[in-house]
Amino acid sequence: MPTYTAPLDDMRFVLFELLGADKLAELPGFGDATQDVVEAVLEEAGKFAANELQPINHSGDEEGCHYENGTVTTPKGFKEAYAKFIEGGWTGLPCDPEFGGQGLPKVVNFAVEEMICSANLSFGMYPGLSNGAYNALALHGTSEQKATYLPKLVAGTWSGTMCLTEPHCGTDLGLIKTRAEPDADGSYKITGTKIFISAGEHDLTDNIVHLVLARLPDAPAGIRGISLFVCPKFIPNTSGEAGPRNAVRCGSIEHKMGIKASATCVMNFDGATAWLVGQPNKGMSAMFTMMNAARLAVGMQGLGIAEAAYQGAVMYAKDRLQMRALSGAKFPDKPADPIIVHPDVRRMLLTMRALTEGCRAVSYWVGMELDISRHHPDEKRRQEADDLVALLTPVVKAFLTDHGFHAANLGVQVFGGHGYIREWGMEQLVRDARITQIYEGTNGIQGLDLVGRKLSLGMGRLLRRFFHPVGAYLEAAAEKPEMVEFALPSMKAFAKLQQATAWLAQAGLKNPEEAGAAATDYLRLFALVALAYMWCRMAEIALRKQAGEKAPFYEAKLVCARFFMTRLLPETNTLFATLTSGSQTLMALPAEAF
Amino acid sequence: MKVLVAVKRVVDFNVKVRVKADGTGVETANVKMSMNPFDEIGVEEAVRLKEGGKATEVIAVSLGPTQCQETIRTALAMGADRGIHVQTDVELQPLAVAKLLKAVVDKEQPQLCILGKQAIDDDANQTGQMLAALLSWSQATFASKLVINGDGTANVTREVDGGLETIQAKLPLVMTTDLRLNEPRYASLPNIMKAKKKPIEQLTPEALGVDPAPRLKTLKVVEPPKRKAGVKVKSVAELVDKLRNEAKVI
């Protein structure tokens, strides 16, 4: 069974040496987020994840959730762990102090989310969904709604959901059928069925706050006729506590491939009382503020799984004795060498590590920019940060979750036959990771979001927020002899990305199918360039500090940077070739010929 | 009642300790350091006394280099009210620690001093006893249960070889903790944030009038010898022979 230790050294390196997160404390509202506090927070969160959440990960997967007559019970130990989690105040980490939160930066929450997801992805779903509901209500709720729901969501005694999907519509929410009829008292009655509702029903909290997309009677058809409602399981009474039972019930739970300890529910609304959140028919934009945050959070799930898979694989590769090193015995006193002596095992371990550390750097960078976009005093800087976050959100979601799944697979491979056996815990990571590539917008949709929306926004303004600093940095870095080995391959990959972007702009004008055909490859090319940029900057720091007292850490960084540049970044050539080959081969076969 | 808890910064219990190449001690550079686990139990007990209305204030004290403040912050995040840091870079041995703590006790006048029964680095198991002797206070070591009575006494259950022994001790009292006294809590997020704002008083051995210079000299530190492979014996007679003549145990 894999154990987990929070990668605090790497987190500290990324936050404070690479990104300068110590400067966050200078922004208005973040005065408490000094480096010593953030480090103490990460250390305690790491302990909690390793000692409380990881031990119930495998048992939760084996047992799964139970459904009986509308009631859902989480696996053994989840209730106790959740009680400790909220007692520790972890649900309030990024939330507004006005509602009882700690007001810490999002990027700190990113790191904590990563740890939770490494330790127990299923568990992380419950507070994760609550945070989504918190975000939607904090941005779009009335002051009364905020006063009613936010303190409870922050404290974690109530949890939240996002009720979007219906049996006939997932990606295309314009097809939603759930209805909302106005009542005389200003509330609404919701009727319809929602499926795939994570944390829709469970036994962890006193109340569950559903955020529901539904149609008003006079709503226009399609995506512009959807409104957002808040619909609690128990209607709050005058003292603000859970009151009468509302007419929303769980009809069943899904039997899934992974995240089995997370209750995925069919929710039936039978004239359930609800209140409008935000403006009528503007539900999609309200929901999107929540979805963008959720997409980044799903990216962190991918990163968390990748880290867990890497740690498990390293432990096994050092322990498993099998055959001798090709160059002769490395541990002659043992009956065989540990498999970590083999180049192919190292290829797998380093692939996991170089991509995981690169993903951590890119995603925490986006997390920092998210904080800057909300807290920086200068409006121009806020806008720039917001642009970058918007541009990189689909990249983070899709690439980190693809990597999470890929790393989990490599983890199984390093374990050989034992990886395929449930008791070792490695195959669970594969199954758990698989959903992250699907929910919150499939990774195909993320590609479309990137090429279809983000590239064209503001005449390429978003793109320039990335291209300009990356281009300028790489050019300067290439001037330094010691940086050439990192900067040159990165510049080549960056040039490919620029060419691909230009190709896309031209080809897409002629034929809209081209953008769709190129989207997934383009997103991956984009992500690899973002990772290359981060690896260059990490290598630059490591070169400066490798003679110091933490030499082994920085030397390892340099090895990983070189591995990334020489063995992973060349994939950009393939991606460029495939995407510029165009849509023709994809579209040539008539549907009936499949 | 004020409660004073001593907290020591030691190499984290998860770290595989390595002996320095020159044999003068163990490697502490770039090694994760944490609060001595027995001291964590001490902080937890003190905080529980406060939560139970038995204590009015919990003071965490650490002695040593600047980084000891991190250890004090950990205690503050667990719920201690304030900290005292006696700053010194001198190697501190149990007698010096006991003398320094006595000076802090004289200044603060607590009714209860809680220490770990030993620190996991040097395993000396002396400081609590020395402190009680220097103060001429009652002492209760290896505590697995503490009950503060209303009459200025405390009942302390101690883990001894034969089982459990419960003694009644007069306050003021020096108590040292054993593993089963309690299970330390996780610091909550709000308390981690609050810890930063709690005061830590800075003192020095000179200001306390204590000479902390070591009295003992470490001659050499070595790794434990590697265990040798065993041998199979062919008969009981051979086993008896080896036990008698080689091992000389029978």
PDB file of N, CA and C in Angstrom, chain A residues 8 12 32-34 36-37 40-41 43-44 47-48 51-52 84 87-93 102-104 549-551, chain B residues 12-14 29-30 32-34 40 70 73-74 77-78 183 185-197 226:
ATOM      1  N   LEU A   8       6.703  18.805   0.728  1.00  0.00           N
ATOM      2  CA  LEU A   8       6.792  20.182   1.235  1.00  0.00           C
ATOM      3  C   LEU A   8       8.008  20.921   0.677  1.00  0.00           C
ATOM      4  N   ARG A  12       7.577  24.389  -1.220  1.00  0.00           N
ATOM      5  CA  ARG A  12       8.260  25.603  -0.753  1.00  0.00           C
ATOM      6  C   ARG A  12       9.112  26.205  -1.862  1.00  0.00           C
ATOM      7  N   ASP A  32      -1.807  38.475   6.553  1.00  0.00           N
ATOM      8  CA  ASP A  32      -1.456  37.342   7.422  1.00  0.00           C
ATOM      9  C   ASP A  32      -0.692  36.248   6.683  1.00  0.00           C
ATOM     10  N   ALA A  33      -0.699  36.315   5.355  1.00  0.00           N
ATOM     11  CA  ALA A  33      -0.149  35.198   4.577  1.00  0.00           C
ATOM     12  C   ALA A  33       1.357  35.322   4.415  1.00  0.00           C
ATOM     13  N   THR A  34       2.066  35.494   5.503  1.00  0.00           N
ATOM     14  CA  THR A  34       3.516  35.588   5.428  1.00  0.00           C
ATOM     15  C   THR A  34       4.092  34.189   5.239  1.00  0.00           C
ATOM     16  N   ASP A  36       6.200  32.370   6.872  1.00  0.00           N
ATOM     17  CA  ASP A  36       6.218  31.437   8.009  1.00  0.00           C
ATOM     18  C   ASP A  36       4.828  30.854   8.272  1.00  0.00           C
ATOM     19  N   VAL A  37       3.800  31.690   8.118  1.00  0.00           N
ATOM     20  CA  VAL A  37       2.438  31.190   8.328  1.00  0.00           C
ATOM     21  C   VAL A  37       2.077  30.167   7.247  1.00  0.00           C
ATOM     22  N   ALA A  40       3.754  26.927   7.880  1.00  0.00           N
ATOM     23  CA  ALA A  40       3.125  26.201   8.995  1.00  0.00           C
ATOM     24  C   ALA A  40       1.805  25.574   8.550  1.00  0.00           C
ATOM     25  N   VAL A  41       1.053  26.306   7.728  1.00  0.00           N
ATOM     26  CA  VAL A  41      -0.225  25.798   7.219  1.00  0.00           C
ATOM     27  C   VAL A  41       0.011  24.550   6.362  1.00  0.00           C
ATOM     28  N   GLU A  43       2.542  22.541   6.350  1.00  0.00           N
ATOM     29  CA  GLU A  43       3.067  21.429   7.132  1.00  0.00           C
ATOM     30  C   GLU A  43       1.928  20.693   7.858  1.00  0.00           C
ATOM     31  N   GLU A  44       1.025  21.470   8.454  1.00  0.00           N
ATOM     32  CA  GLU A  44      -0.067  20.832   9.204  1.00  0.00           C
ATOM     33  C   GLU A  44      -1.044  20.144   8.250  1.00  0.00           C
ATOM     34  N   LYS A  47       0.406  16.870   7.265  1.00  0.00           N
ATOM     35  CA  LYS A  47       0.239  15.875   8.330  1.00  0.00           C
ATOM     36  C   LYS A  47      -1.173  15.311   8.304  1.00  0.00           C
ATOM     37  N   PHE A  48      -2.137  16.205   8.157  1.00  0.00           N
ATOM     38  CA  PHE A  48      -3.532  15.767   8.175  1.00  0.00           C
ATOM     39  C   PHE A  48      -3.810  14.839   7.003  1.00  0.00           C
ATOM     40  N   ASN A  51      -1.918  11.442   7.625  1.00  0.00           N
ATOM     41  CA  ASN A  51      -2.292  10.627   8.790  1.00  0.00           C
ATOM     42  C   ASN A  51      -3.780  10.348   8.901  1.00  0.00           C
ATOM     43  N   GLU A  52      -4.619  11.204   8.324  1.00  0.00           N
ATOM     44  CA  GLU A  52      -6.063  11.019   8.476  1.00  0.00           C
ATOM     45  C   GLU A  52      -6.754  10.618   7.173  1.00  0.00           C
ATOM     46  N   LYS A  84     -13.041  15.857  11.783  1.00  0.00           N
ATOM     47  CA  LYS A  84     -11.727  16.417  12.163  1.00  0.00           C
ATOM     48  C   LYS A  84     -11.305  17.511  11.183  1.00  0.00           C
ATOM     49  N   GLU A  87     -13.205  20.573  11.997  1.00  0.00           N
ATOM     50  CA  GLU A  87     -12.767  21.065  13.300  1.00  0.00           C
ATOM     51  C   GLU A  87     -11.442  21.815  13.147  1.00  0.00           C
ATOM     52  N   GLY A  88     -10.618  21.336  12.243  1.00  0.00           N
ATOM     53  CA  GLY A  88      -9.346  22.018  11.967  1.00  0.00           C
ATOM     54  C   GLY A  88      -9.516  23.295  11.170  1.00  0.00           C
ATOM     55  N   GLY A  89     -10.739  23.575  10.728  1.00  0.00           N
ATOM     56  CA  GLY A  89     -10.990  24.824  10.013  1.00  0.00           C
ATOM     57  C   GLY A  89     -10.532  24.824   8.567  1.00  0.00           C
ATOM     58  N   TRP A  90     -10.246  23.638   7.994  1.00  0.00           N
ATOM     59  CA  TRP A  90      -9.651  23.595   6.656  1.00  0.00           C
ATOM     60  C   TRP A  90     -10.606  24.030   5.568  1.00  0.00           C
ATOM     61  N   THR A  91     -11.915  23.857   5.780  1.00  0.00           N
ATOM     62  CA  THR A  91     -12.869  24.263   4.738  1.00  0.00           C
ATOM     63  C   THR A  91     -12.849  25.777   4.520  1.00  0.00           C
ATOM     64  N   GLY A  92     -12.408  26.530   5.524  1.00  0.00           N
ATOM     65  CA  GLY A  92     -12.467  27.987   5.400  1.00  0.00           C
ATOM     66  C   GLY A  92     -11.195  28.620   4.873  1.00  0.00           C
ATOM     67  N   LEU A  93     -10.220  27.820   4.475  1.00  0.00           N
ATOM     68  CA  LEU A  93      -8.894  28.352   4.147  1.00  0.00           C
ATOM     69  C   LEU A  93      -8.911  29.546   3.181  1.00  0.00           C
ATOM     70  N   GLN A 102     -10.486  32.099   6.530  1.00  0.00           N
ATOM     71  CA  GLN A 102      -9.159  32.577   6.921  1.00  0.00           C
ATOM     72  C   GLN A 102      -8.574  33.533   5.892  1.00  0.00           C
ATOM     73  N   GLY A 103      -9.231  33.653   4.749  1.00  0.00           N
ATOM     74  CA  GLY A 103      -8.777  34.626   3.747  1.00  0.00           C
ATOM     75  C   GLY A 103      -7.371  34.401   3.237  1.00  0.00           C
ATOM     76  N   LEU A 104      -6.921  33.161   3.219  1.00  0.00           N
ATOM     77  CA  LEU A 104      -5.569  32.889   2.700  1.00  0.00           C
ATOM     78  C   LEU A 104      -5.597  32.847   1.173  1.00  0.00           C
ATOM     79  N   GLU A 549      23.977  24.720   0.591  1.00  0.00           N
ATOM     80  CA  GLU A 549      23.848  23.639   1.572  1.00  0.00           C
ATOM     81  C   GLU A 549      22.741  22.642   1.224  1.00  0.00           C
ATOM     82  N   LYS A 550      21.827  23.043   0.348  1.00  0.00           N
ATOM     83  CA  LYS A 550      20.805  22.073  -0.052  1.00  0.00           C
ATOM     84  C   LYS A 550      21.123  21.506  -1.438  1.00  0.00           C
ATOM     85  N   ALA A 551      22.395  21.272  -1.675  1.00  0.00           N
ATOM     86  CA  ALA A 551      22.868  20.864  -2.997  1.00  0.00           C
ATOM     87  C   ALA A 551      22.080  19.695  -3.609  1.00  0.00           C
TER      88      ALA A 551
ATOM     89  N   ASP B  12      13.331  15.480  13.520  1.00  0.00           N
ATOM     90  CA  ASP B  12      12.006  14.868  13.381  1.00  0.00           C
ATOM     91  C   ASP B  12      12.090  13.346  13.492  1.00  0.00           C
ATOM     92  N   PHE B  13      11.068  12.774  14.124  1.00  0.00           N
ATOM     93  CA  PHE B  13      11.126  11.329  14.393  1.00  0.00           C
ATOM     94  C   PHE B  13      11.124  10.487  13.113  1.00  0.00           C
ATOM     95  N   ASN B  14      10.697  11.093  11.990  1.00  0.00           N
ATOM     96  CA  ASN B  14      10.687  10.345  10.726  1.00  0.00           C
ATOM     97  C   ASN B  14      12.048  10.302  10.036  1.00  0.00           C
ATOM     98  N   ALA B  29      22.257  19.572   9.851  1.00  0.00           N
ATOM     99  CA  ALA B  29      22.102  20.556   8.774  1.00  0.00           C
ATOM    100  C   ALA B  29      21.156  19.990   7.714  1.00  0.00           C
ATOM    101  N   ASN B  30      20.185  20.808   7.286  1.00  0.00           N
ATOM    102  CA  ASN B  30      19.211  20.392   6.275  1.00  0.00           C
ATOM    103  C   ASN B  30      18.428  19.149   6.664  1.00  0.00           C
ATOM    104  N   LYS B  32      15.046  17.788   8.736  1.00  0.00           N
ATOM    105  CA  LYS B  32      13.767  18.303   9.232  1.00  0.00           C
ATOM    106  C   LYS B  32      13.752  18.229  10.759  1.00  0.00           C
ATOM    107  N   MET B  33      13.421  19.359  11.378  1.00  0.00           N
ATOM    108  CA  MET B  33      13.360  19.429  12.827  1.00  0.00           C
ATOM    109  C   MET B  33      11.903  19.609  13.263  1.00  0.00           C
ATOM    110  N   SER B  34      11.566  19.043  14.398  1.00  0.00           N
ATOM    111  CA  SER B  34      10.196  19.177  14.902  1.00  0.00           C
ATOM    112  C   SER B  34      10.232  19.259  16.421  1.00  0.00           C
ATOM    113  N   GLU B  40       5.129  17.505  22.758  1.00  0.00           N
ATOM    114  CA  GLU B  40       3.820  17.731  22.123  1.00  0.00           C
ATOM    115  C   GLU B  40       2.713  17.244  23.054  1.00  0.00           C
ATOM    116  N   GLU B  70      10.323  28.499  15.939  1.00  0.00           N
ATOM    117  CA  GLU B  70       9.358  27.716  15.140  1.00  0.00           C
ATOM    118  C   GLU B  70       8.670  26.683  16.027  1.00  0.00           C
ATOM    119  N   ARG B  73       6.187  28.395  18.087  1.00  0.00           N
ATOM    120  CA  ARG B  73       4.992  28.707  17.275  1.00  0.00           C
ATOM    121  C   ARG B  73       4.101  27.483  17.128  1.00  0.00           C
ATOM    122  N   THR B  74       4.726  26.317  16.996  1.00  0.00           N
ATOM    123  CA  THR B  74       3.919  25.096  16.905  1.00  0.00           C
ATOM    124  C   THR B  74       3.088  24.921  18.175  1.00  0.00           C
ATOM    125  N   ALA B  77       0.311  27.348  18.118  1.00  0.00           N
ATOM    126  CA  ALA B  77      -0.741  26.932  17.183  1.00  0.00           C
ATOM    127  C   ALA B  77      -1.591  25.821  17.787  1.00  0.00           C
ATOM    128  N   MET B  78      -1.007  25.047  18.694  1.00  0.00           N
ATOM    129  CA  MET B  78      -1.801  24.006  19.349  1.00  0.00           C
ATOM    130  C   MET B  78      -2.691  24.594  20.449  1.00  0.00           C
ATOM    131  N   GLU B 183      -3.368  12.036  23.155  1.00  0.00           N
ATOM    132  CA  GLU B 183      -2.965  12.043  21.750  1.00  0.00           C
ATOM    133  C   GLU B 183      -3.009  13.492  21.276  1.00  0.00           C
ATOM    134  N   ARG B 185      -3.349  16.927  19.428  1.00  0.00           N
ATOM    135  CA  ARG B 185      -4.256  17.334  18.350  1.00  0.00           C
ATOM    136  C   ARG B 185      -3.472  17.861  17.150  1.00  0.00           C
ATOM    137  N   TYR B 186      -4.170  17.982  16.014  1.00  0.00           N
ATOM    138  CA  TYR B 186      -3.631  18.762  14.904  1.00  0.00           C
ATOM    139  C   TYR B 186      -3.885  20.221  15.240  1.00  0.00           C
ATOM    140  N   ALA B 187      -2.938  21.061  14.892  1.00  0.00           N
ATOM    141  CA  ALA B 187      -3.195  22.484  15.037  1.00  0.00           C
ATOM    142  C   ALA B 187      -4.280  22.857  14.038  1.00  0.00           C
ATOM    143  N   SER B 188      -5.286  23.602  14.501  1.00  0.00           N
ATOM    144  CA  SER B 188      -6.329  24.002  13.549  1.00  0.00           C
ATOM    145  C   SER B 188      -5.829  25.190  12.743  1.00  0.00           C
ATOM    146  N   LEU B 189      -6.417  25.352  11.565  1.00  0.00           N
ATOM    147  CA  LEU B 189      -5.997  26.443  10.685  1.00  0.00           C
ATOM    148  C   LEU B 189      -6.139  27.810  11.373  1.00  0.00           C
ATOM    149  N   PRO B 190      -7.300  28.102  11.997  1.00  0.00           N
ATOM    150  CA  PRO B 190      -7.399  29.406  12.678  1.00  0.00           C
ATOM    151  C   PRO B 190      -6.325  29.585  13.760  1.00  0.00           C
ATOM    152  N   ASN B 191      -5.989  28.502  14.472  1.00  0.00           N
ATOM    153  CA  ASN B 191      -4.970  28.634  15.515  1.00  0.00           C
ATOM    154  C   ASN B 191      -3.574  28.821  14.952  1.00  0.00           C
ATOM    155  N   ILE B 192      -3.309  28.224  13.777  1.00  0.00           N
ATOM    156  CA  ILE B 192      -2.012  28.464  13.131  1.00  0.00           C
ATOM    157  C   ILE B 192      -1.885  29.951  12.807  1.00  0.00           C
ATOM    158  N   MET B 193      -2.994  30.517  12.309  1.00  0.00           N
ATOM    159  CA  MET B 193      -2.983  31.940  11.950  1.00  0.00           C
ATOM    160  C   MET B 193      -2.837  32.815  13.204  1.00  0.00           C
ATOM    161  N   LYS B 194      -3.531  32.408  14.266  1.00  0.00           N
ATOM    162  CA  LYS B 194      -3.467  33.215  15.502  1.00  0.00           C
ATOM    163  C   LYS B 194      -2.083  33.132  16.140  1.00  0.00           C
ATOM    164  N   ALA B 195      -1.431  31.990  15.969  1.00  0.00           N
ATOM    165  CA  ALA B 195      -0.152  31.764  16.646  1.00  0.00           C
ATOM    166  C   ALA B 195       0.844  32.862  16.314  1.00  0.00           C
ATOM    167  N   LYS B 196       0.754  33.349  15.084  1.00  0.00           N
ATOM    168  CA  LYS B 196       1.687  34.368  14.618  1.00  0.00           C
ATOM    169  C   LYS B 196       1.562  35.646  15.459  1.00  0.00           C
ATOM    170  N   LYS B 197       0.366  35.897  15.957  1.00  0.00           N
ATOM    171  CA  LYS B 197       0.137  37.146  16.685  1.00  0.00           C
ATOM    172  C   LYS B 197       0.383  36.998  18.181  1.00  0.00           C
ATOM    173  N   LYS B 226      26.509  -2.866  12.646  1.00  0.00           N
ATOM    174  CA  LYS B 226      25.584  -3.631  11.784  1.00  0.00           C
ATOM    175  C   LYS B 226      25.391  -5.019  12.375  1.00  0.00           C
TER     176      LYS B 226
END
